[in-house]
Amino acid sequence: MRRVLQLLGTSVLRSRLGVAVVLAIVVLGIVGVARVVAGPEGRSTGNLQPVETSTAEASADSREGDDGVVEPAPTSSTKLDPGPSLSPGGAKPETVAEAFAEAWLDRTAKADAWHAALVPNATAELATKLEGVDPVVVPAQRLTGPPKVVPQGSGLAEVSYPVDSGTLVLRMVVGQGRWLVDGVDWERG
């Protein structure tokens, strides 16, 4: 090693370029070792066990596209959660969202009346969060277009309304047999 250092000269090793070259060699060496250890697909092959799936599941996945998530197949002893259910004749999410949005945009109301108008269409958690809020801080004044409803899953949806200053986004959930607003967001337009 001493002989190599003498050949390179101490001035080269002390220079910034010399230090950069040595660091680059060290980093490339570490990356090379990591790739060798990681295996052919770039994943660590440590103590991983293969996941077994049945051929019926595999063929269903190939038809629908593989999302990379492996879930165990339900067994006969597993009770499936039917998810939230709507009462017969329950209002659509956009109908509830519009009633909530109209009340939310009423910046002229007194704080107590404003909150009381929101409560019938909000979850208990959201109603609690909105207690004491002054409606003057609402960043919009009116709806300017139709809603856009995006289902998010069983009993979940997102309803977006264009407003005069951006977009009002309401997170909807099924609760108490009907759609309720569970979250309010505003995106500047």
Short mmCIF file of C-alpha atoms in Angstrom, two decimals:
data_model
loop_
_atom_site.label_atom_id
_atom_site.label_comp_id
_atom_site.label_asym_id
_atom_site.label_seq_id
_atom_site.Cartn_x
_atom_site.Cartn_y
_atom_site.Cartn_z
CA MET A 1 0.00 0.00 0.00
CA ARG A 2 2.86 2.35 0.84
CA ARG A 3 4.32 1.73 -2.60
CA VAL A 4 0.99 2.70 -4.27
CA LEU A 5 0.83 5.90 -2.26
CA GLN A 6 4.37 6.79 -3.26
CA LEU A 7 3.54 6.17 -6.93
CA LEU A 8 0.46 8.39 -6.81
CA GLY A 9 2.31 11.03 -4.92
CA THR A 10 1.15 12.63 -1.73
CA SER A 11 0.14 15.83 -3.51
CA VAL A 12 -2.46 13.97 -5.61
CA LEU A 13 -4.03 12.32 -2.58
CA ARG A 14 -4.20 15.59 -0.73
CA SER A 15 -5.86 17.39 -3.59
CA ARG A 16 -9.61 17.58 -3.87
CA LEU A 17 -9.58 15.62 -7.09
CA GLY A 18 -7.69 12.77 -5.45
CA VAL A 19 -10.13 12.63 -2.55
CA ALA A 20 -13.07 12.68 -4.96
CA VAL A 21 -11.62 9.80 -6.98
CA VAL A 22 -11.04 7.70 -3.86
CA LEU A 23 -14.58 8.38 -2.60
CA ALA A 24 -16.06 7.47 -6.01
CA ILE A 25 -14.18 4.17 -6.00
CA VAL A 26 -15.43 3.38 -2.48
CA VAL A 27 -19.06 4.22 -3.39
CA LEU A 28 -18.95 2.16 -6.59
CA GLY A 29 -17.51 -0.75 -4.62
CA ILE A 30 -20.33 -0.58 -2.06
CA VAL A 31 -22.99 -0.38 -4.80
CA GLY A 32 -21.45 -3.35 -6.59
CA VAL A 33 -21.41 -5.48 -3.44
CA ALA A 34 -25.02 -4.50 -2.68
CA ARG A 35 -26.15 -5.58 -6.15
CA VAL A 36 -24.45 -8.93 -5.83
CA VAL A 37 -26.07 -9.54 -2.44
CA ALA A 38 -29.52 -8.32 -3.59
CA GLY A 39 -29.96 -11.00 -6.23
CA PRO A 40 -31.17 -10.91 -9.83
CA GLU A 41 -34.31 -8.78 -9.36
CA GLY A 42 -32.82 -6.21 -7.03
CA ARG A 43 -34.65 -7.64 -4.02
CA SER A 44 -32.94 -9.06 -0.99
CA THR A 45 -33.12 -12.82 -0.98
CA GLY A 46 -32.49 -13.08 2.76
CA ASN A 47 -35.00 -15.14 4.76
CA LEU A 48 -38.00 -14.56 2.50
CA GLN A 49 -40.44 -17.40 1.99
CA PRO A 50 -42.38 -17.75 -1.26
CA VAL A 51 -46.08 -16.94 -1.13
CA GLU A 52 -48.28 -19.81 -2.24
CA THR A 53 -51.39 -19.06 -4.26
CA SER A 54 -53.86 -21.38 -5.85
CA THR A 55 -54.15 -21.63 -9.61
CA ALA A 56 -57.66 -20.17 -9.49
CA GLU A 57 -56.34 -17.03 -7.78
CA ALA A 58 -53.42 -16.80 -10.20
CA SER A 59 -55.67 -17.03 -13.26
CA ALA A 60 -58.04 -14.42 -11.82
CA ASP A 61 -55.10 -12.10 -11.17
CA SER A 62 -53.81 -12.51 -14.72
CA ARG A 63 -57.20 -11.55 -16.15
CA GLU A 64 -57.70 -8.51 -13.94
CA GLY A 65 -54.09 -7.26 -13.73
CA ASP A 66 -51.76 -7.84 -10.84
CA ASP A 67 -51.69 -4.99 -8.35
CA GLY A 68 -48.88 -6.59 -6.36
CA VAL A 69 -50.99 -7.13 -3.25
CA VAL A 70 -51.31 -10.67 -1.97
CA GLU A 71 -54.32 -11.29 0.23
CA PRO A 72 -55.28 -14.57 1.82
CA ALA A 73 -58.35 -16.24 0.38
CA PRO A 74 -61.32 -16.15 2.76
CA THR A 75 -62.14 -19.44 4.40
CA SER A 76 -65.58 -20.72 5.24
CA SER A 77 -65.03 -19.83 8.90
CA THR A 78 -64.19 -16.21 8.05
CA LYS A 79 -67.15 -13.84 8.28
CA LEU A 80 -67.00 -11.16 5.64
CA ASP A 81 -67.86 -7.59 6.59
CA PRO A 82 -70.70 -6.53 4.29
CA GLY A 83 -69.54 -2.91 4.64
CA PRO A 84 -71.73 0.08 5.26
CA SER A 85 -75.26 0.03 3.97
CA LEU A 86 -77.60 2.76 2.90
CA SER A 87 -81.15 2.94 4.05
CA PRO A 88 -83.66 2.39 1.24
CA GLY A 89 -84.30 5.66 -0.59
CA GLY A 90 -81.22 7.34 0.90
CA ALA A 91 -79.97 10.49 -0.80
CA LYS A 92 -77.10 10.28 -3.29
CA PRO A 93 -73.69 11.53 -2.11
CA GLU A 94 -73.83 14.58 -4.39
CA THR A 95 -77.22 15.60 -2.95
CA VAL A 96 -75.90 15.49 0.62
CA ALA A 97 -72.66 17.16 -0.47
CA GLU A 98 -74.54 20.01 -2.13
CA ALA A 99 -76.64 20.68 0.99
CA PHE A 100 -73.48 20.69 3.10
CA ALA A 101 -71.61 22.90 0.60
CA GLU A 102 -74.40 25.47 0.46
CA ALA A 103 -74.41 25.70 4.26
CA TRP A 104 -70.59 25.79 4.40
CA LEU A 105 -70.46 28.68 1.89
CA ASP A 106 -72.92 30.82 3.89
CA ARG A 107 -70.34 33.28 5.23
CA THR A 108 -73.04 35.72 6.41
CA ALA A 109 -74.48 33.34 9.02
CA LYS A 110 -73.66 33.62 12.71
CA ALA A 111 -71.20 30.93 13.84
CA ASP A 112 -73.81 28.95 15.83
CA ALA A 113 -76.38 28.99 13.00
CA TRP A 114 -73.67 28.10 10.45
CA HIS A 115 -72.56 25.12 12.53
CA ALA A 116 -76.16 23.99 13.11
CA ALA A 117 -76.78 24.01 9.34
CA LEU A 118 -73.75 21.75 8.75
CA VAL A 119 -74.48 19.17 11.47
CA PRO A 120 -77.34 17.26 9.72
CA ASN A 121 -75.05 16.34 6.81
CA ALA A 122 -71.77 15.82 8.71
CA THR A 123 -70.33 12.99 10.76
CA ALA A 124 -70.11 13.58 14.50
CA GLU A 125 -66.31 13.86 14.25
CA LEU A 126 -66.47 16.56 11.58
CA ALA A 127 -69.23 18.43 13.42
CA THR A 128 -67.01 18.49 16.52
CA LYS A 129 -64.04 19.82 14.52
CA LEU A 130 -66.17 22.61 13.06
CA GLU A 131 -67.49 23.82 16.44
CA GLY A 132 -66.54 27.44 17.09
CA VAL A 133 -65.35 28.08 13.52
CA ASP A 134 -66.24 31.52 12.22
CA PRO A 135 -67.79 31.18 8.73
CA VAL A 136 -66.01 34.36 7.64
CA VAL A 137 -62.83 32.26 7.20
CA VAL A 138 -64.44 30.08 4.50
CA PRO A 139 -62.29 30.74 1.39
CA ALA A 140 -65.16 30.75 -1.13
CA GLN A 141 -68.57 32.33 -1.61
CA ARG A 142 -70.51 30.26 -4.14
CA LEU A 143 -70.64 27.06 -6.18
CA THR A 144 -69.81 27.67 -9.84
CA GLY A 145 -70.46 24.30 -11.46
CA PRO A 146 -71.78 20.75 -11.15
CA PRO A 147 -70.25 18.19 -8.79
CA LYS A 148 -67.72 15.55 -9.75
CA VAL A 149 -68.28 12.32 -7.79
CA VAL A 150 -65.38 9.87 -7.49
CA PRO A 151 -66.16 6.59 -5.66
CA GLN A 152 -63.30 5.64 -3.34
CA GLY A 153 -64.54 2.22 -2.23
CA SER A 154 -67.44 0.63 -0.42
CA GLY A 155 -69.21 3.42 1.42
CA LEU A 156 -66.60 6.06 0.49
CA ALA A 157 -66.70 8.80 -2.13
CA GLU A 158 -65.17 12.15 -2.91
CA VAL A 159 -67.37 14.94 -4.23
CA SER A 160 -65.67 17.99 -5.77
CA TYR A 161 -67.44 21.25 -6.51
CA PRO A 162 -65.92 24.12 -8.43
CA VAL A 163 -66.28 27.30 -6.38
CA ASP A 164 -65.46 30.92 -7.18
CA SER A 165 -61.96 30.63 -5.67
CA GLY A 166 -60.97 27.04 -6.46
CA THR A 167 -62.40 23.61 -5.71
CA LEU A 168 -64.29 22.42 -2.66
CA VAL A 169 -63.56 18.73 -1.99
CA LEU A 170 -65.85 16.81 0.37
CA ARG A 171 -64.99 13.32 1.62
CA MET A 172 -68.20 11.30 1.96
CA VAL A 173 -68.82 8.18 4.05
CA VAL A 174 -71.84 6.05 4.72
CA GLY A 175 -72.89 6.39 8.33
CA GLN A 176 -76.20 5.95 10.11
CA GLY A 177 -77.60 4.43 6.90
CA ARG A 178 -76.93 7.50 4.75
CA TRP A 179 -74.16 9.53 3.14
CA LEU A 180 -72.44 12.04 5.43
CA VAL A 181 -69.58 14.50 4.92
CA ASP A 182 -66.50 13.35 6.83
CA GLY A 183 -63.90 15.80 5.59
CA VAL A 184 -63.64 19.22 3.95
CA ASP A 185 -60.77 20.40 1.79
CA TRP A 186 -60.33 23.39 -0.44
CA GLU A 187 -57.92 23.65 -3.36
CA ARG A 188 -56.97 27.06 -4.65
CA GLY A 189 -57.98 27.56 -8.28
#
